[in-house]
Amino acid sequence: MIVDCAIYREGHRSEGPEDFSDALGEARAAGGFVWIGLHEPTEREFDLVTQEFGLHPLAVEDALKAHQRPKLEVYDDSLFVVLKPVAYEPRSDTVSTGEIMIFLGDSFVVTVRHGEGAPLKAVRHRLEQEPDLLGNGPTSVLYAVADAAVDHYLDVATELQADLEGLETEVFSPDDGGSRHTASRIYNFKRQVLEFRRATGPLALPMSRLAGTAPSGVTVPFVDDRARPFLRDVSDHLTRVNESVENLDRLVSDILSAHLAQMSVRQNDDMRKISAWAAMAAIPTMVAGIYGMNFEHMPELHWEWSYPALIAVMAVLEVLVFRLFKRRGWL
């Protein structure tokens, strides 16, 4: 559905006419731009926008179907930028992503949002409080939306780091480190970090291109030069986020390896204890087995004290073997 449509002149908002063509013409005549916001539009609703603003059909198809990677596409009449805002639910340790598509052209910007997360109402309101920034044209909207998404990336990275520290404490705890559920929790956490990485990693190159710092050095059209310093700031923040995600991914892999190593060591300890007890049980079993063969000529078979003496010998051997295993740490 169409969430909002407004014309911005010299950094100030005025309500736009219902007809998009009239709104665009009015914005160009006044030296401003029109900003149209849509949330999960139908194909019919988006056809109106496509016809009036001449959007490329491939970009339109991506905007309608969603499920896109973060990217930047340059067309003859517009830019097409895809962002993936991220939300994190600490109770369930779940990372969820939405999508924001931005069409940027001459005197217009169209934002298309998919998912319930990351509404743009707060972004629009904050931007309207900064007329100097809005004076940079449609690029200011691109900056504000990208800045809000990347700033939230930083918040999510901080929350994930805190949860990872708790998981690390649990893994190295002498009580819970061997829990059978720990490995599944670590693996689930790694999947959430991977989901987060899918949102932040591919965005690095598009942001550097928009900021004018890409290795190619090619300038992206429809981006106001006055807004490039702001976009560079967003790109710098995104670099910090990607570094944090890399560290998270590396740490969670190390924690999983440490947990598996702990489990292996504990299994070896258990096997040593079982083997030690089995060795101790073998002594009386062997002696009893020998004297249970009922041969007629066996030493001390008819001696009056043979039974208690044999029990005493087995007890002494058991004590000696027990002390030997105990000294070596097997028991």
Tab-separated table of C-alpha atoms in Angstrom, residues 32-316:
chain	number	residue	atom	x	y	z
A	32	GLY	CA	12.473	20.086	-4.945
A	33	PHE	CA	11.723	16.395	-5.018
A	34	VAL	CA	8.884	14.015	-4.269
A	35	TRP	CA	9.198	11.114	-1.822
A	36	ILE	CA	6.755	8.217	-2.132
A	37	GLY	CA	6.740	5.471	0.472
A	38	LEU	CA	5.146	2.068	-0.141
A	39	HIS	CA	4.783	-1.024	2.026
A	40	GLU	CA	4.502	-4.381	0.267
A	41	PRO	CA	2.640	-2.871	-2.727
A	42	THR	CA	0.564	-4.965	-5.066
A	43	GLU	CA	1.494	-5.183	-8.735
A	44	ARG	CA	-1.417	-2.916	-9.614
A	45	GLU	CA	-0.407	-0.255	-7.090
A	46	PHE	CA	3.177	-0.326	-8.273
A	47	ASP	CA	2.186	-0.032	-11.934
A	48	LEU	CA	1.083	3.539	-11.235
A	49	VAL	CA	4.506	4.400	-9.830
A	50	THR	CA	6.310	2.586	-12.635
A	51	GLN	CA	4.447	4.448	-15.379
A	52	GLU	CA	4.859	7.894	-13.851
A	53	PHE	CA	8.540	7.610	-12.923
A	54	GLY	CA	9.751	5.372	-15.751
A	55	LEU	CA	11.296	2.735	-13.497
A	56	HIS	CA	13.244	-0.076	-15.096
A	57	PRO	CA	11.185	-3.301	-15.380
A	58	LEU	CA	13.968	-5.476	-13.923
A	59	ALA	CA	14.176	-3.271	-10.829
A	60	VAL	CA	10.388	-3.247	-10.580
A	61	GLU	CA	10.327	-7.044	-10.665
A	62	ASP	CA	12.912	-7.179	-7.849
A	63	ALA	CA	10.941	-4.668	-5.789
A	64	LEU	CA	7.723	-6.652	-6.094
A	65	LYS	CA	9.139	-10.123	-5.461
A	66	ALA	CA	11.624	-9.072	-2.767
A	67	HIS	CA	14.107	-11.651	-1.377
A	68	GLN	CA	17.037	-9.744	-2.863
A	69	ARG	CA	20.620	-9.383	-1.736
A	70	PRO	CA	21.846	-5.892	-0.791
A	71	LYS	CA	22.938	-4.291	-4.028
A	72	LEU	CA	23.180	-1.161	-6.169
A	73	GLU	CA	21.950	-1.099	-9.766
A	74	VAL	CA	22.452	1.892	-12.080
A	75	TYR	CA	19.857	2.425	-14.820
A	76	ASP	CA	19.441	5.222	-17.340
A	77	ASP	CA	16.778	7.096	-15.380
A	78	SER	CA	17.322	5.981	-11.800
A	79	LEU	CA	19.343	4.154	-9.182
A	80	PHE	CA	18.033	1.032	-7.506
A	81	VAL	CA	19.378	0.254	-4.020
A	82	VAL	CA	18.444	-2.730	-1.858
A	83	LEU	CA	19.015	-2.683	1.909
A	84	LYS	CA	18.259	-5.427	4.415
A	85	PRO	CA	17.404	-4.052	7.867
A	86	VAL	CA	17.988	-6.506	10.694
A	87	ALA	CA	16.093	-7.200	13.918
A	88	TYR	CA	17.314	-9.369	16.784
A	89	GLU	CA	15.138	-11.105	19.373
A	90	PRO	CA	17.345	-11.927	22.397
A	91	ARG	CA	14.794	-14.265	24.018
A	92	SER	CA	14.784	-16.642	21.074
A	93	ASP	CA	18.292	-15.729	19.812
A	94	THR	CA	16.826	-15.102	16.366
A	95	VAL	CA	18.005	-12.684	13.682
A	96	SER	CA	15.310	-11.645	11.199
A	97	THR	CA	15.698	-9.450	8.142
A	98	GLY	CA	13.389	-7.243	6.122
A	99	GLU	CA	13.980	-5.411	2.857
A	100	ILE	CA	13.966	-1.798	1.769
A	101	MET	CA	14.196	-0.951	-1.925
A	102	ILE	CA	15.037	2.605	-2.923
A	103	PHE	CA	14.508	4.080	-6.386
A	104	LEU	CA	16.442	7.315	-6.754
A	105	GLY	CA	16.123	9.569	-9.775
A	106	ASP	CA	15.800	13.132	-11.000
A	107	SER	CA	13.643	14.903	-8.371
A	108	PHE	CA	12.086	11.749	-6.964
A	109	VAL	CA	12.720	8.931	-4.520
A	110	VAL	CA	10.521	5.868	-4.055
A	111	THR	CA	10.981	3.585	-1.059
A	112	VAL	CA	9.458	0.103	-1.016
A	113	ARG	CA	9.477	-1.799	2.257
A	114	HIS	CA	8.909	-5.518	2.796
A	115	GLY	CA	8.439	-7.061	6.229
A	116	GLU	CA	7.168	-5.636	9.490
A	117	GLY	CA	10.548	-4.496	10.760
A	118	ALA	CA	12.320	-1.181	10.148
A	119	PRO	CA	9.400	1.175	9.450
A	120	LEU	CA	10.493	4.405	7.780
A	121	LYS	CA	8.094	6.720	9.600
A	122	ALA	CA	10.708	7.583	12.237
A	123	VAL	CA	13.346	8.105	9.537
A	124	ARG	CA	11.076	10.463	7.620
A	125	HIS	CA	10.204	12.385	10.789
A	126	ARG	CA	13.865	12.751	11.804
A	127	LEU	CA	14.840	13.871	8.336
A	128	GLU	CA	12.095	16.490	8.270
A	129	GLN	CA	13.643	17.994	11.396
A	130	GLU	CA	16.856	18.671	9.449
A	131	PRO	CA	15.978	20.980	6.537
A	132	ASP	CA	19.646	21.602	5.750
A	133	LEU	CA	20.147	17.907	5.117
A	134	LEU	CA	16.903	17.615	3.166
A	135	GLY	CA	18.178	20.416	0.962
A	136	ASN	CA	20.613	17.913	-0.565
A	137	GLY	CA	17.728	16.451	-2.567
A	138	PRO	CA	16.679	12.809	-2.966
A	139	THR	CA	20.154	11.662	-1.899
A	140	SER	CA	19.361	12.828	1.634
A	141	VAL	CA	16.598	10.202	1.816
A	142	LEU	CA	18.996	7.503	0.649
A	143	TYR	CA	21.493	8.596	3.283
A	144	ALA	CA	18.909	8.740	6.096
A	145	VAL	CA	17.506	5.277	5.329
A	146	ALA	CA	20.958	3.708	4.969
A	147	ASP	CA	22.202	5.464	8.111
A	148	ALA	CA	19.248	4.167	10.159
A	149	ALA	CA	19.760	0.613	8.883
A	150	VAL	CA	23.525	0.597	9.527
A	151	ASP	CA	23.165	2.180	12.977
A	152	HIS	CA	20.775	-0.612	13.885
A	153	TYR	CA	23.355	-3.092	12.583
A	154	LEU	CA	25.709	-1.740	15.243
A	155	ASP	CA	23.067	-2.264	17.943
A	156	VAL	CA	22.431	-5.828	16.794
A	157	ALA	CA	26.170	-6.561	16.689
A	158	THR	CA	26.476	-5.335	20.290
A	159	GLU	CA	23.577	-7.559	21.414
A	160	LEU	CA	25.042	-10.564	19.630
A	161	GLN	CA	28.411	-9.910	21.254
A	162	ALA	CA	26.791	-9.842	24.701
A	163	ASP	CA	24.953	-13.109	24.027
A	164	LEU	CA	28.113	-14.705	22.679
A	165	GLU	CA	29.965	-13.831	25.887
A	166	GLY	CA	27.209	-15.555	27.866
A	167	LEU	CA	27.465	-18.611	25.619
A	168	GLU	CA	31.236	-18.618	26.021
A	169	THR	CA	30.866	-18.569	29.808
A	170	GLU	CA	28.457	-21.506	29.606
A	171	VAL	CA	30.802	-23.532	27.398
A	172	PHE	CA	33.763	-23.113	29.756
A	173	SER	CA	31.673	-23.634	32.871
A	174	PRO	CA	32.699	-26.826	34.733
A	175	ASP	CA	29.032	-27.673	35.308
A	176	ASP	CA	27.256	-26.982	31.990
A	177	GLY	CA	30.100	-27.123	29.499
A	178	GLY	CA	29.303	-30.713	28.641
A	179	SER	CA	25.581	-30.265	28.187
A	180	ARG	CA	24.239	-32.104	25.159
A	181	HIS	CA	22.247	-28.995	24.205
A	182	THR	CA	25.281	-26.696	24.145
A	183	ALA	CA	26.477	-27.752	20.686
A	184	SER	CA	23.042	-27.136	19.167
A	185	ARG	CA	22.903	-23.691	20.800
A	186	ILE	CA	26.327	-22.803	19.398
A	187	TYR	CA	25.332	-24.015	15.939
A	188	ASN	CA	22.070	-22.039	16.078
A	189	PHE	CA	23.992	-18.939	17.138
A	190	LYS	CA	26.362	-19.410	14.207
A	191	ARG	CA	23.376	-19.565	11.845
A	192	GLN	CA	22.099	-16.261	13.226
A	193	VAL	CA	25.508	-14.665	12.706
A	194	LEU	CA	25.475	-15.990	9.137
A	195	GLU	CA	22.024	-14.454	8.568
A	196	PHE	CA	23.345	-11.155	9.907
A	197	ARG	CA	26.381	-11.433	7.645
A	198	ARG	CA	24.175	-11.901	4.575
A	199	ALA	CA	22.643	-8.497	5.296
A	200	THR	CA	25.823	-6.546	6.027
A	201	GLY	CA	28.556	-8.096	3.874
A	202	PRO	CA	27.155	-7.531	0.355
A	203	LEU	CA	26.269	-3.926	1.233
A	204	ALA	CA	29.902	-2.845	1.591
A	205	LEU	CA	30.626	-2.364	-2.135
A	206	PRO	CA	27.348	-0.506	-2.935
A	207	MET	CA	27.957	1.900	-0.041
A	208	SER	CA	31.538	2.574	-1.113
A	209	ARG	CA	30.303	3.258	-4.668
A	210	LEU	CA	27.662	5.658	-3.396
A	211	ALA	CA	30.244	7.379	-1.183
A	212	GLY	CA	32.669	7.682	-4.101
A	213	THR	CA	35.366	5.594	-2.407
A	214	ALA	CA	35.095	2.452	-4.540
A	215	PRO	CA	38.356	1.201	-6.126
A	216	SER	CA	36.921	1.757	-9.610
A	217	GLY	CA	36.607	5.474	-8.962
A	218	VAL	CA	33.496	5.683	-11.164
A	219	THR	CA	30.999	8.283	-9.944
A	220	VAL	CA	27.456	7.033	-9.431
A	221	PRO	CA	24.840	9.286	-11.066
A	222	PHE	CA	21.869	10.845	-9.244
A	223	VAL	CA	23.941	11.242	-6.059
A	224	ASP	CA	24.403	14.822	-4.869
A	225	ASP	CA	28.071	15.598	-4.207
A	226	ARG	CA	27.078	17.459	-1.037
A	227	ALA	CA	25.711	14.214	0.390
A	228	ARG	CA	28.779	12.087	-0.319
A	229	PRO	CA	30.517	12.941	3.023
A	230	PHE	CA	27.418	11.674	4.831
A	231	LEU	CA	27.445	8.492	2.766
A	232	ARG	CA	31.140	8.024	3.538
A	233	ASP	CA	30.255	8.163	7.225
A	234	VAL	CA	27.668	5.419	6.706
A	235	SER	CA	30.245	3.391	4.790
A	236	ASP	CA	32.709	3.741	7.666
A	237	HIS	CA	30.087	2.536	10.153
A	238	LEU	CA	29.293	-0.392	7.891
A	239	THR	CA	32.992	-1.322	7.836
A	240	ARG	CA	32.941	-1.444	11.632
A	241	VAL	CA	29.855	-3.646	11.528
A	242	ASN	CA	31.448	-6.057	9.059
A	243	GLU	CA	34.555	-6.267	11.227
A	244	SER	CA	32.354	-7.060	14.235
A	245	VAL	CA	30.517	-9.741	12.261
A	246	GLU	CA	33.822	-11.283	11.170
A	247	ASN	CA	34.964	-11.372	14.795
A	248	LEU	CA	31.659	-12.894	15.908
A	249	ASP	CA	31.851	-15.586	13.244
A	250	ARG	CA	35.448	-16.414	14.116
A	251	LEU	CA	34.754	-16.475	17.872
A	252	VAL	CA	31.686	-18.690	17.594
A	253	SER	CA	33.694	-21.128	15.430
A	254	ASP	CA	36.456	-21.149	18.051
A	255	ILE	CA	33.910	-21.722	20.824
A	256	LEU	CA	32.377	-24.634	18.915
A	257	SER	CA	35.841	-26.161	18.408
A	258	ALA	CA	36.653	-25.670	22.104
A	259	HIS	CA	33.361	-27.275	23.117
A	260	LEU	CA	33.964	-30.299	20.893
A	261	ALA	CA	37.506	-30.603	22.270
A	262	GLN	CA	36.118	-30.481	25.823
A	263	MET	CA	33.600	-33.184	25.001
A	264	SER	CA	36.369	-35.343	23.537
A	265	VAL	CA	38.561	-34.872	26.626
A	266	ARG	CA	35.659	-35.740	28.935
A	267	GLN	CA	34.872	-38.840	26.922
A	268	ASN	CA	38.525	-39.890	27.197
A	269	ASP	CA	38.396	-39.301	30.956
A	270	ASP	CA	35.261	-41.421	31.198
A	271	MET	CA	36.858	-44.200	29.162
A	272	ARG	CA	39.948	-44.152	31.412
A	273	LYS	CA	37.765	-44.443	34.510
A	274	ILE	CA	35.778	-47.293	32.993
A	275	SER	CA	38.992	-49.041	31.966
A	276	ALA	CA	40.479	-48.585	35.447
A	277	TRP	CA	37.421	-50.046	37.162
A	278	ALA	CA	37.352	-52.885	34.635
A	279	ALA	CA	41.038	-53.639	35.395
A	280	MET	CA	40.289	-53.683	39.123
A	281	ALA	CA	37.342	-56.014	38.574
A	282	ALA	CA	39.551	-58.325	36.509
A	283	ILE	CA	41.762	-59.245	39.503
A	284	PRO	CA	39.160	-61.029	41.659
A	285	THR	CA	37.544	-62.396	38.532
A	286	MET	CA	40.825	-63.984	37.443
A	287	VAL	CA	41.585	-65.447	40.871
A	288	ALA	CA	38.044	-66.738	41.347
A	289	GLY	CA	38.131	-68.194	37.855
A	290	ILE	CA	41.335	-70.083	38.523
A	291	TYR	CA	40.134	-71.562	41.778
A	292	GLY	CA	36.768	-72.358	40.309
A	293	MET	CA	38.185	-74.842	37.802
A	294	ASN	CA	37.878	-77.745	40.335
A	295	PHE	CA	41.203	-79.422	39.610
A	296	GLU	CA	42.180	-81.993	42.210
A	297	HIS	CA	45.779	-80.880	42.642
A	298	MET	CA	45.811	-77.132	43.275
A	299	PRO	CA	48.092	-75.303	45.758
A	300	GLU	CA	46.604	-74.627	49.176
A	301	LEU	CA	43.273	-76.109	48.098
A	302	HIS	CA	42.859	-78.135	51.322
A	303	TRP	CA	44.512	-75.637	53.658
A	304	GLU	CA	42.216	-74.412	56.447
A	305	TRP	CA	43.040	-70.717	55.936
A	306	SER	CA	43.129	-70.723	52.132
A	307	TYR	CA	39.792	-68.956	51.670
A	308	PRO	CA	40.428	-65.937	53.963
A	309	ALA	CA	44.023	-65.754	52.710
A	310	LEU	CA	42.830	-65.613	49.112
A	311	ILE	CA	40.285	-62.914	49.954
A	312	ALA	CA	43.002	-60.923	51.733
A	313	VAL	CA	45.344	-61.258	48.712
A	314	MET	CA	42.617	-60.008	46.372
A	315	ALA	CA	41.837	-57.106	48.701
A	316	VAL	CA	45.501	-56.088	48.882
